Each structure stands twice: as structure tokens, then as C-alpha cells.
């Protein structure tokens, strides 16, 4: 790629820290198709040629994965049929909250109908299209996939808030302080850093992995969390919560059985440096994964196979989506977000503008999530001889959903959730509905309230996957769950 195009967005020294440069020619640079590089360029570069180049290269870089995906689909279907199920999706969904594909499709179609019926999705797309005409000075405002992140970003900034202005207030130490404050006030829990032993470390000391231990008000140990937040060569390139050791009762026959406390690791790839400034999306990701960690750390189950996040897949994202809200929460941000240089708290008006920006173009984001969930259901459902290849299906769903698609690309060949969440990707949206309901019911406007925090812990998190999610949700909400709070959160 042309160096000047790239360096306008990613400084040369930062790029070199992420991607080894192969050319001695100063006018060219070597790029990676890893998300932290490609997403940054597609979101922030005002050069449509660079955005297109990056998007096309990224989403055609693993054609061999298409054959791997086909083999996975076929193998899963064969195993399911041999076990007496109609399809892999039928097998997978039997013990989930949704129970079957009919209910999953009904849920996804009801969301899509609500988004489309009010015209908000069409309005958001037209707004982006008009922006493209104006910025690129073209008559044809047809949106390409590489246009959407760029124009949503600049329009959010033009509408009164540039989210990058928050970064000086969002350092790694600030976020860790925020996590410590959150668990202390919401649950009465202490989160204390301890020095890692060399026998615990999975990389060199320069990796900046940190260890935190959690305890309740009586001093009883709840578990251990490792934070591995920054990229390095050979490291897992996404963000995830990993369970190193599940919680469980070690000797159930004893009068005072010993409990094996959980050990978890949050692995992210945030801006390098222990004191680095984070963008707001990185903070949201951190609190999402922290929600998973708390689900693991605060559960107390007899058996390890139902500890923490070992719960129904269409429920398990509920805690993570719930804790994502804290990255937007005025109450926590006013305590956590302080300027890296002056120590001054983030201005209240900046927090207010951040809150207002949350729902801008959210219908576009949700429509994309619905599309991915529909694709996931289709490939793992009963095979359709008229469906064609996965590329054909992916393109068809884009056309039907009016979502931009670049012919010949295969974004889904890098979509790891088809492996780990096969037939269950709808669970992200399913869980968002539950999380929005819990937030609206007990935490919105009073997000650090101990009384409701105790309800969330002792009526939901503590059970891990050992209790029916429907019962846990009713216990926390004191009624049946509703989708209304989800749509209210989107201002629909």
C-alpha cells in the first residue's frame, strides 16, 4: 500500500510495532489483515481507494477457509442426523432457551421487522449515502462495505461528538481503577493486584500480563483474574475471556467441603503500553469481557461443567452485554475517566454527548447482526439443495437485507463464531435483549446500587449454568423478560 495513505492514519512507528515491514522502499508499507489494522484503516481513512484495497484484501485472504467451512457444515450435519436430529441446528438448540429453529427465526424476524417498519434503517443508510456524495463529490452514493464504518464515524463526529476526544481520559490504569470501583460498590468485592510468579507467566515479563485476586466482604477468596491486554507477536489476535480453572466443590461428602476457586484470563489486543490511551471501543470490549470474567468468578456451583460461563449459549452473553453498559455509564465514567496528564475528570458534557452518540446508526449495526445470525442458522439447518455455496447464500442475504456487499468477497471465511457459536450466533442478540431489560429495570441511573447488584449476583451470576436461565431472569426482573427495553435503548 502507498505509505502516505497509511501513515496519515497509523504512524510509521506504530505500524512497525504491529506489522514487520518487508520493503526498504519508503513509499510503500506492508499491511496485515488482522482486525486491529484493517478495521482502523477502514474506519478512519478518508481515502476510498485505500479503504477498498484493505477491505478486499482482508475479506479474500483466506479462500481455503471456505472449503474448511463446507467440511465443518457437512460433518456437523452427518453427526446430528446419525444421532436422530434433523440438522445440526436442531441438535444444538434442543437444550437452549430458544429450543428450536422456528423460535430462533421468529425472534430474528421480529427484530428485523421492528427495525425496518419504522424506516429508521433506511433513513440511516440514506444519511450515509448523502455523506458519501458530498465528501467524494460523486453523483452515485451507492454504499460499499468499506464506506459504512468510515461515514458512520465522521457523521458521529459532525453531529457534535468525536469519540476520539475521550481517549486522553481512558488509560489502562483508569479502566482498572474503574473495574475495582465497580465490583466494590456493586457487589462489596475487593479486586487487588498481586505480583505474578514466574511459574504463572505464559510469556516474558515484557508481556505486561497482570494478576488480580477477588474476595468478598468476609475475606473469602472468590478467584483470580489475569489481564493480558496488549498485542505481541504470535498472540491470539482478538478479545476473549478464557477459563483457566472452573469453580467446583472438591469434596462433596465433607461437612465443610473445599471449594476450587475459578481462575480466568482476559486476553485483548489494545493499544500498546501499560499506560496507553484507549479508544472508547476498546474500553467497551474490556468491560464486555469483564462481564464474562465476573460470571465465572462469582458463580458457586457444585460441578465444574456448569461453572460460570458454562451456561446456555443464548444466555451466556447476558452478563457481558450487561457490563458493556458501564463503558457508557455516566456514574462510573465520572469516577473512572481522568485525564492522563492533568488528572482532571472527564467533563460532564462530554459524557452526555457520548451517551447521545450511542444510538447513532445503531439500526445498521443491529441489521448486520441479524444477517449474520440468519446466515448461521441457514448453513447449520436442514440442507437446501437450491442454496448454492456459502458465498452465494451470504450474498443473497445481504441483498435481501439491503446490506452492502462486495462481490467475490467472503467475510464469513474469517468469522470464527461459526465454529465456536455454530447455530448459536443469534444468542448475542438474544442476550442483548435480556441485558437491556436488566439494565433498564434496576441499574439505569443508579448503576452502582448495591441492593440490585446483590440481586444480579445472588439470583443470576452465582448459579453459572446450573439453573434454568428463564427462572434466573424472572428472579432478577420479578417478571417475565421483555424486548421493550432493548428497543427503548435504541430509541425505537
PDB file of C-alpha atoms in Angstrom, residues 233-466:
ATOM      1  CA  UNK A 233       3.941 -11.394  18.079  1.00  0.00           C
ATOM      2  CA  UNK A 234       2.206 -14.767  17.937  1.00  0.00           C
ATOM      3  CA  UNK A 235      -0.531 -13.826  20.369  1.00  0.00           C
ATOM      4  CA  UNK A 236      -4.233 -14.569  19.876  1.00  0.00           C
ATOM      5  CA  UNK A 237      -5.387 -11.554  17.883  1.00  0.00           C
ATOM      6  CA  UNK A 238      -8.923 -10.981  19.156  1.00  0.00           C
ATOM      7  CA  UNK A 239     -10.504 -10.297  22.560  1.00  0.00           C
ATOM      8  CA  UNK A 240     -11.788 -13.126  24.730  1.00  0.00           C
ATOM      9  CA  UNK A 241     -12.376 -14.446  28.230  1.00  0.00           C
ATOM     10  CA  UNK A 242     -10.693 -17.792  28.871  1.00  0.00           C
ATOM     11  CA  UNK A 243     -11.423 -20.057  31.811  1.00  0.00           C
ATOM     12  CA  UNK A 244      -8.165 -21.499  33.120  1.00  0.00           C
ATOM     13  CA  UNK A 245      -9.791 -23.296  36.063  1.00  0.00           C
ATOM     14  CA  UNK A 246     -13.501 -23.715  36.772  1.00  0.00           C
ATOM     15  CA  UNK A 247     -15.037 -23.373  40.192  1.00  0.00           C
ATOM     16  CA  UNK A 248     -16.421 -26.524  41.827  1.00  0.00           C
ATOM     17  CA  UNK A 249     -16.800 -28.415  45.117  1.00  0.00           C
ATOM     18  CA  UNK A 250     -13.790 -30.684  45.590  1.00  0.00           C
ATOM     19  CA  UNK A 251     -15.175 -32.970  48.294  1.00  0.00           C
ATOM     20  CA  UNK A 252     -18.943 -33.074  48.424  1.00  0.00           C
ATOM     21  CA  UNK A 253     -19.003 -35.673  51.197  1.00  0.00           C
ATOM     22  CA  UNK A 254     -17.263 -33.415  53.713  1.00  0.00           C
ATOM     23  CA  UNK A 255     -19.182 -31.326  56.272  1.00  0.00           C
ATOM     24  CA  UNK A 256     -17.054 -28.365  55.215  1.00  0.00           C
ATOM     25  CA  UNK A 257     -16.264 -29.106  51.569  1.00  0.00           C
ATOM     26  CA  UNK A 258     -13.329 -27.338  49.977  1.00  0.00           C
ATOM     27  CA  UNK A 259     -14.165 -25.142  47.016  1.00  0.00           C
ATOM     28  CA  UNK A 260     -11.900 -24.855  43.980  1.00  0.00           C
ATOM     29  CA  UNK A 261     -11.959 -21.147  43.085  1.00  0.00           C
ATOM     30  CA  UNK A 262     -12.084 -20.050  39.439  1.00  0.00           C
ATOM     31  CA  UNK A 263      -9.102 -18.728  37.502  1.00  0.00           C
ATOM     32  CA  UNK A 264      -9.763 -16.722  34.340  1.00  0.00           C
ATOM     33  CA  UNK A 265      -7.782 -14.703  31.811  1.00  0.00           C
ATOM     34  CA  UNK A 266      -8.962 -11.710  29.816  1.00  0.00           C
ATOM     35  CA  UNK A 267      -6.990 -11.600  26.595  1.00  0.00           C
ATOM     36  CA  UNK A 268      -7.273  -8.445  24.490  1.00  0.00           C
ATOM     37  CA  UNK A 269      -5.207  -6.560  21.921  1.00  0.00           C
ATOM     38  CA  UNK A 270      -5.419  -2.957  22.990  1.00  0.00           C
ATOM     39  CA  UNK A 271      -3.145  -0.034  22.228  1.00  0.00           C
ATOM     40  CA  UNK A 272       0.400  -0.970  23.319  1.00  0.00           C
ATOM     41  CA  UNK A 273       1.840   0.197  26.636  1.00  0.00           C
ATOM     42  CA  UNK A 274       0.740  -0.281  30.236  1.00  0.00           C
ATOM     43  CA  UNK A 275      -0.305   3.366  30.497  1.00  0.00           C
ATOM     44  CA  UNK A 276      -1.636   3.623  26.959  1.00  0.00           C
ATOM     45  CA  UNK A 277      -4.621   5.684  25.921  1.00  0.00           C
ATOM     46  CA  UNK A 278      -7.525   3.514  24.828  1.00  0.00           C
ATOM     47  CA  UNK A 279     -10.261   4.323  22.354  1.00  0.00           C
ATOM     48  CA  UNK A 280     -13.804   4.002  23.612  1.00  0.00           C
ATOM     49  CA  UNK A 281     -14.471   0.798  21.663  1.00  0.00           C
ATOM     50  CA  UNK A 282     -11.517  -0.844  23.418  1.00  0.00           C
ATOM     51  CA  UNK A 283     -12.979   0.154  26.785  1.00  0.00           C
ATOM     52  CA  UNK A 284     -16.371  -1.262  25.793  1.00  0.00           C
ATOM     53  CA  UNK A 285     -14.662  -4.509  24.760  1.00  0.00           C
ATOM     54  CA  UNK A 286     -12.770  -4.653  28.063  1.00  0.00           C
ATOM     55  CA  UNK A 287     -15.959  -4.287  30.107  1.00  0.00           C
ATOM     56  CA  UNK A 288     -17.720  -6.856  27.903  1.00  0.00           C
ATOM     57  CA  UNK A 289     -15.010  -9.416  28.662  1.00  0.00           C
ATOM     58  CA  UNK A 290     -15.012  -8.325  32.324  1.00  0.00           C
ATOM     59  CA  UNK A 291     -18.695  -9.279  32.433  1.00  0.00           C
ATOM     60  CA  UNK A 292     -17.735 -12.796  31.352  1.00  0.00           C
ATOM     61  CA  UNK A 293     -14.982 -12.847  33.986  1.00  0.00           C
ATOM     62  CA  UNK A 294     -17.405 -11.858  36.752  1.00  0.00           C
ATOM     63  CA  UNK A 295     -19.828 -14.551  35.610  1.00  0.00           C
ATOM     64  CA  UNK A 296     -17.010 -17.080  36.127  1.00  0.00           C
ATOM     65  CA  UNK A 297     -15.586 -15.593  39.327  1.00  0.00           C
ATOM     66  CA  UNK A 298     -18.887 -15.082  41.141  1.00  0.00           C
ATOM     67  CA  UNK A 299     -20.523 -18.399  40.361  1.00  0.00           C
ATOM     68  CA  UNK A 300     -20.601 -21.079  43.047  1.00  0.00           C
ATOM     69  CA  UNK A 301     -21.625 -24.425  41.598  1.00  0.00           C
ATOM     70  CA  UNK A 302     -21.152 -27.986  42.775  1.00  0.00           C
ATOM     71  CA  UNK A 303     -19.876 -29.192  39.410  1.00  0.00           C
ATOM     72  CA  UNK A 304     -17.288 -27.536  37.190  1.00  0.00           C
ATOM     73  CA  UNK A 305     -19.094 -28.260  33.911  1.00  0.00           C
ATOM     74  CA  UNK A 306     -21.816 -25.737  34.868  1.00  0.00           C
ATOM     75  CA  UNK A 307     -19.480 -23.177  36.448  1.00  0.00           C
ATOM     76  CA  UNK A 308     -19.659 -19.554  35.318  1.00  0.00           C
ATOM     77  CA  UNK A 309     -19.940 -19.154  31.565  1.00  0.00           C
ATOM     78  CA  UNK A 310     -20.706 -22.842  31.031  1.00  0.00           C
ATOM     79  CA  UNK A 311     -24.336 -21.881  30.590  1.00  0.00           C
ATOM     80  CA  UNK A 312     -26.891 -21.981  27.779  1.00  0.00           C
ATOM     81  CA  UNK A 313     -25.270 -20.271  24.794  1.00  0.00           C
ATOM     82  CA  UNK A 314     -28.244 -17.979  24.173  1.00  0.00           C
ATOM     83  CA  UNK A 315     -27.993 -16.747  27.767  1.00  0.00           C
ATOM     84  CA  UNK A 316     -24.252 -16.698  28.395  1.00  0.00           C
ATOM     85  CA  UNK A 317     -23.675 -13.288  26.759  1.00  0.00           C
ATOM     86  CA  UNK A 318     -26.176 -11.617  29.093  1.00  0.00           C
ATOM     87  CA  UNK A 319     -23.623 -10.670  31.796  1.00  0.00           C
ATOM     88  CA  UNK A 320     -21.099  -9.444  29.219  1.00  0.00           C
ATOM     89  CA  UNK A 321     -23.656  -7.245  27.459  1.00  0.00           C
ATOM     90  CA  UNK A 322     -24.875  -6.026  30.842  1.00  0.00           C
ATOM     91  CA  UNK A 323     -21.389  -4.885  31.865  1.00  0.00           C
ATOM     92  CA  UNK A 324     -20.741  -3.282  28.463  1.00  0.00           C
ATOM     93  CA  UNK A 325     -23.166  -0.606  29.629  1.00  0.00           C
ATOM     94  CA  UNK A 326     -20.590   0.615  32.137  1.00  0.00           C
ATOM     95  CA  UNK A 327     -18.389   1.890  29.309  1.00  0.00           C
ATOM     96  CA  UNK A 328     -21.236   4.320  28.569  1.00  0.00           C
ATOM     97  CA  UNK A 329     -22.446   4.883  32.114  1.00  0.00           C
ATOM     98  CA  UNK A 330     -22.225   8.484  33.387  1.00  0.00           C
ATOM     99  CA  UNK A 331     -21.933   7.378  37.005  1.00  0.00           C
ATOM    100  CA  UNK A 332     -18.896   5.132  36.508  1.00  0.00           C
ATOM    101  CA  UNK A 333     -17.262   7.334  33.851  1.00  0.00           C
ATOM    102  CA  UNK A 334     -17.388  10.342  36.149  1.00  0.00           C
ATOM    103  CA  UNK A 335     -15.262   8.356  38.626  1.00  0.00           C
ATOM    104  CA  UNK A 336     -13.086   6.375  36.216  1.00  0.00           C
ATOM    105  CA  UNK A 337     -12.283   8.704  33.326  1.00  0.00           C
ATOM    106  CA  UNK A 338      -9.489  11.117  34.272  1.00  0.00           C
ATOM    107  CA  UNK A 339      -7.052  12.962  32.027  1.00  0.00           C
ATOM    108  CA  UNK A 340      -3.767  11.082  31.672  1.00  0.00           C
ATOM    109  CA  UNK A 341      -1.719  14.285  32.176  1.00  0.00           C
ATOM    110  CA  UNK A 342      -3.698  16.597  34.460  1.00  0.00           C
ATOM    111  CA  UNK A 343      -5.794  14.064  36.388  1.00  0.00           C
ATOM    112  CA  UNK A 344      -8.890  16.174  35.736  1.00  0.00           C
ATOM    113  CA  UNK A 345     -12.164  14.220  35.499  1.00  0.00           C
ATOM    114  CA  UNK A 346     -13.860  13.949  32.128  1.00  0.00           C
ATOM    115  CA  UNK A 347     -16.198  16.946  31.585  1.00  0.00           C
ATOM    116  CA  UNK A 348     -19.871  16.056  32.229  1.00  0.00           C
ATOM    117  CA  UNK A 349     -20.882  17.492  28.852  1.00  0.00           C
ATOM    118  CA  UNK A 350     -18.504  15.039  27.134  1.00  0.00           C
ATOM    119  CA  UNK A 351     -20.161  12.119  28.933  1.00  0.00           C
ATOM    120  CA  UNK A 352     -23.575  13.436  27.901  1.00  0.00           C
ATOM    121  CA  UNK A 353     -22.506  13.677  24.262  1.00  0.00           C
ATOM    122  CA  UNK A 354     -21.114  10.137  24.428  1.00  0.00           C
ATOM    123  CA  UNK A 355     -24.457   8.850  25.726  1.00  0.00           C
ATOM    124  CA  UNK A 356     -26.318  10.607  22.927  1.00  0.00           C
ATOM    125  CA  UNK A 357     -23.964   9.146  20.318  1.00  0.00           C
ATOM    126  CA  UNK A 358     -24.602   5.558  21.377  1.00  0.00           C
ATOM    127  CA  UNK A 359     -27.704   5.062  19.255  1.00  0.00           C
ATOM    128  CA  UNK A 360     -26.457   6.813  16.142  1.00  0.00           C
ATOM    129  CA  UNK A 361     -26.592   4.288  13.281  1.00  0.00           C
ATOM    130  CA  UNK A 362     -27.433   1.510  15.708  1.00  0.00           C
ATOM    131  CA  UNK A 363     -30.071   0.100  13.370  1.00  0.00           C
ATOM    132  CA  UNK A 364     -27.330  -0.519  10.792  1.00  0.00           C
ATOM    133  CA  UNK A 365     -25.277  -2.392  13.373  1.00  0.00           C
ATOM    134  CA  UNK A 366     -28.265  -4.463  14.514  1.00  0.00           C
ATOM    135  CA  UNK A 367     -29.305  -5.285  10.958  1.00  0.00           C
ATOM    136  CA  UNK A 368     -25.809  -6.650  10.334  1.00  0.00           C
ATOM    137  CA  UNK A 369     -26.014  -8.810  13.454  1.00  0.00           C
ATOM    138  CA  UNK A 370     -29.399 -10.167  12.348  1.00  0.00           C
ATOM    139  CA  UNK A 371     -27.928 -11.010   8.929  1.00  0.00           C
ATOM    140  CA  UNK A 372     -25.024 -12.948  10.490  1.00  0.00           C
ATOM    141  CA  UNK A 373     -27.424 -14.825  12.760  1.00  0.00           C
ATOM    142  CA  UNK A 374     -29.687 -15.736   9.815  1.00  0.00           C
ATOM    143  CA  UNK A 375     -26.664 -16.960   7.846  1.00  0.00           C
ATOM    144  CA  UNK A 376     -25.553 -19.072  10.811  1.00  0.00           C
ATOM    145  CA  UNK A 377     -28.996 -20.684  11.091  1.00  0.00           C
ATOM    146  CA  UNK A 378     -29.216 -21.345   7.351  1.00  0.00           C
ATOM    147  CA  UNK A 379     -25.884 -23.145   6.967  1.00  0.00           C
ATOM    148  CA  UNK A 380     -26.461 -25.365  10.005  1.00  0.00           C
ATOM    149  CA  UNK A 381     -30.135 -26.053   9.325  1.00  0.00           C
ATOM    150  CA  UNK A 382     -31.606 -28.755   7.079  1.00  0.00           C
ATOM    151  CA  UNK A 383     -29.553 -28.603   3.839  1.00  0.00           C
ATOM    152  CA  UNK A 384     -31.267 -26.800   0.959  1.00  0.00           C
ATOM    153  CA  UNK A 385     -30.158 -28.149  -2.446  1.00  0.00           C
ATOM    154  CA  UNK A 386     -31.058 -24.804  -4.038  1.00  0.00           C
ATOM    155  CA  UNK A 387     -28.974 -22.763  -1.579  1.00  0.00           C
ATOM    156  CA  UNK A 388     -25.727 -22.841  -3.545  1.00  0.00           C
ATOM    157  CA  UNK A 389     -22.365 -22.152  -1.917  1.00  0.00           C
ATOM    158  CA  UNK A 390     -21.897 -20.291   1.351  1.00  0.00           C
ATOM    159  CA  UNK A 391     -20.724 -17.304  -0.728  1.00  0.00           C
ATOM    160  CA  UNK A 392     -23.963 -17.438  -2.741  1.00  0.00           C
ATOM    161  CA  UNK A 393     -26.022 -17.561   0.438  1.00  0.00           C
ATOM    162  CA  UNK A 394     -24.055 -14.772   2.110  1.00  0.00           C
ATOM    163  CA  UNK A 395     -24.529 -12.527  -0.939  1.00  0.00           C
ATOM    164  CA  UNK A 396     -28.258 -13.363  -1.143  1.00  0.00           C
ATOM    165  CA  UNK A 397     -28.868 -12.465   2.497  1.00  0.00           C
ATOM    166  CA  UNK A 398     -27.083  -9.150   2.011  1.00  0.00           C
ATOM    167  CA  UNK A 399     -29.303  -8.292  -0.936  1.00  0.00           C
ATOM    168  CA  UNK A 400     -32.462  -9.291   0.929  1.00  0.00           C
ATOM    169  CA  UNK A 401     -31.426  -7.258   3.988  1.00  0.00           C
ATOM    170  CA  UNK A 402     -30.243  -4.257   1.943  1.00  0.00           C
ATOM    171  CA  UNK A 403     -26.779  -4.507   3.496  1.00  0.00           C
ATOM    172  CA  UNK A 404     -23.812  -3.514   1.268  1.00  0.00           C
ATOM    173  CA  UNK A 405     -21.855  -6.448  -0.147  1.00  0.00           C
ATOM    174  CA  UNK A 406     -18.736  -6.626  -2.329  1.00  0.00           C
ATOM    175  CA  UNK A 407     -18.991  -9.368  -4.949  1.00  0.00           C
ATOM    176  CA  UNK A 408     -16.329 -12.030  -4.649  1.00  0.00           C
ATOM    177  CA  UNK A 409     -15.551 -11.362  -1.011  1.00  0.00           C
ATOM    178  CA  UNK A 410     -16.123 -13.839   1.772  1.00  0.00           C
ATOM    179  CA  UNK A 411     -16.137 -12.063   5.123  1.00  0.00           C
ATOM    180  CA  UNK A 412     -17.632 -15.193   6.643  1.00  0.00           C
ATOM    181  CA  UNK A 413     -14.462 -17.212   5.919  1.00  0.00           C
ATOM    182  CA  UNK A 414     -12.859 -15.337   8.837  1.00  0.00           C
ATOM    183  CA  UNK A 415     -15.920 -15.461  11.083  1.00  0.00           C
ATOM    184  CA  UNK A 416     -14.710 -17.707  13.885  1.00  0.00           C
ATOM    185  CA  UNK A 417     -18.068 -17.669  15.643  1.00  0.00           C
ATOM    186  CA  UNK A 418     -19.364 -20.109  13.014  1.00  0.00           C
ATOM    187  CA  UNK A 419     -17.067 -22.629  14.673  1.00  0.00           C
ATOM    188  CA  UNK A 420     -17.465 -21.696  18.327  1.00  0.00           C
ATOM    189  CA  UNK A 421     -21.085 -20.497  18.151  1.00  0.00           C
ATOM    190  CA  UNK A 422     -22.361 -22.630  15.274  1.00  0.00           C
ATOM    191  CA  UNK A 423     -26.191 -22.345  15.134  1.00  0.00           C
ATOM    192  CA  UNK A 424     -25.961 -20.146  18.220  1.00  0.00           C
ATOM    193  CA  UNK A 425     -24.878 -16.727  16.961  1.00  0.00           C
ATOM    194  CA  UNK A 426     -28.415 -15.403  17.466  1.00  0.00           C
ATOM    195  CA  UNK A 427     -27.548 -15.688  21.170  1.00  0.00           C
ATOM    196  CA  UNK A 428     -25.692 -12.368  21.033  1.00  0.00           C
ATOM    197  CA  UNK A 429     -28.924 -10.555  20.162  1.00  0.00           C
ATOM    198  CA  UNK A 430     -30.980 -12.795  22.451  1.00  0.00           C
ATOM    199  CA  UNK A 431     -28.685 -11.910  25.346  1.00  0.00           C
ATOM    200  CA  UNK A 432     -28.721  -8.204  24.445  1.00  0.00           C
ATOM    201  CA  UNK A 433     -32.471  -8.221  24.956  1.00  0.00           C
ATOM    202  CA  UNK A 434     -32.089  -9.709  28.451  1.00  0.00           C
ATOM    203  CA  UNK A 435     -29.196  -7.411  29.367  1.00  0.00           C
ATOM    204  CA  UNK A 436     -31.121  -4.320  28.254  1.00  0.00           C
ATOM    205  CA  UNK A 437     -34.086  -5.415  30.361  1.00  0.00           C
ATOM    206  CA  UNK A 438     -31.954  -5.941  33.489  1.00  0.00           C
ATOM    207  CA  UNK A 439     -30.150  -2.621  32.996  1.00  0.00           C
ATOM    208  CA  UNK A 440     -33.377  -0.689  32.478  1.00  0.00           C
ATOM    209  CA  UNK A 441     -35.131  -2.433  35.358  1.00  0.00           C
ATOM    210  CA  UNK A 442     -32.551  -1.947  38.093  1.00  0.00           C
ATOM    211  CA  UNK A 443     -29.315  -0.208  37.089  1.00  0.00           C
ATOM    212  CA  UNK A 444     -30.009   2.632  34.676  1.00  0.00           C
ATOM    213  CA  UNK A 445     -29.480   5.899  36.533  1.00  0.00           C
ATOM    214  CA  UNK A 446     -28.331   4.019  39.639  1.00  0.00           C
ATOM    215  CA  UNK A 447     -25.670   1.777  38.201  1.00  0.00           C
ATOM    216  CA  UNK A 448     -23.627   1.199  41.355  1.00  0.00           C
ATOM    217  CA  UNK A 449     -26.579   0.332  43.587  1.00  0.00           C
ATOM    218  CA  UNK A 450     -25.547  -2.415  45.991  1.00  0.00           C
ATOM    219  CA  UNK A 451     -29.062  -3.778  46.542  1.00  0.00           C
ATOM    220  CA  UNK A 452     -29.645  -4.538  42.878  1.00  0.00           C
ATOM    221  CA  UNK A 453     -26.041  -5.660  42.487  1.00  0.00           C
ATOM    222  CA  UNK A 454     -26.692  -8.308  45.119  1.00  0.00           C
ATOM    223  CA  UNK A 455     -29.746  -9.431  43.133  1.00  0.00           C
ATOM    224  CA  UNK A 456     -27.685  -9.741  39.949  1.00  0.00           C
ATOM    225  CA  UNK A 457     -25.035 -11.731  41.813  1.00  0.00           C
ATOM    226  CA  UNK A 458     -27.110 -13.987  44.051  1.00  0.00           C
ATOM    227  CA  UNK A 459     -30.073 -14.536  41.717  1.00  0.00           C
ATOM    228  CA  UNK A 460     -28.153 -14.905  38.466  1.00  0.00           C
ATOM    229  CA  UNK A 461     -24.342 -14.885  38.352  1.00  0.00           C
ATOM    230  CA  UNK A 462     -23.869 -17.222  41.308  1.00  0.00           C
ATOM    231  CA  UNK A 463     -25.695 -20.062  39.529  1.00  0.00           C
ATOM    232  CA  UNK A 464     -23.476 -20.141  36.419  1.00  0.00           C
ATOM    233  CA  UNK A 465     -25.188 -22.632  34.129  1.00  0.00           C
ATOM    234  CA  UNK A 466     -26.658 -24.778  36.908  1.00  0.00           C
TER     235      UNK A 466
END
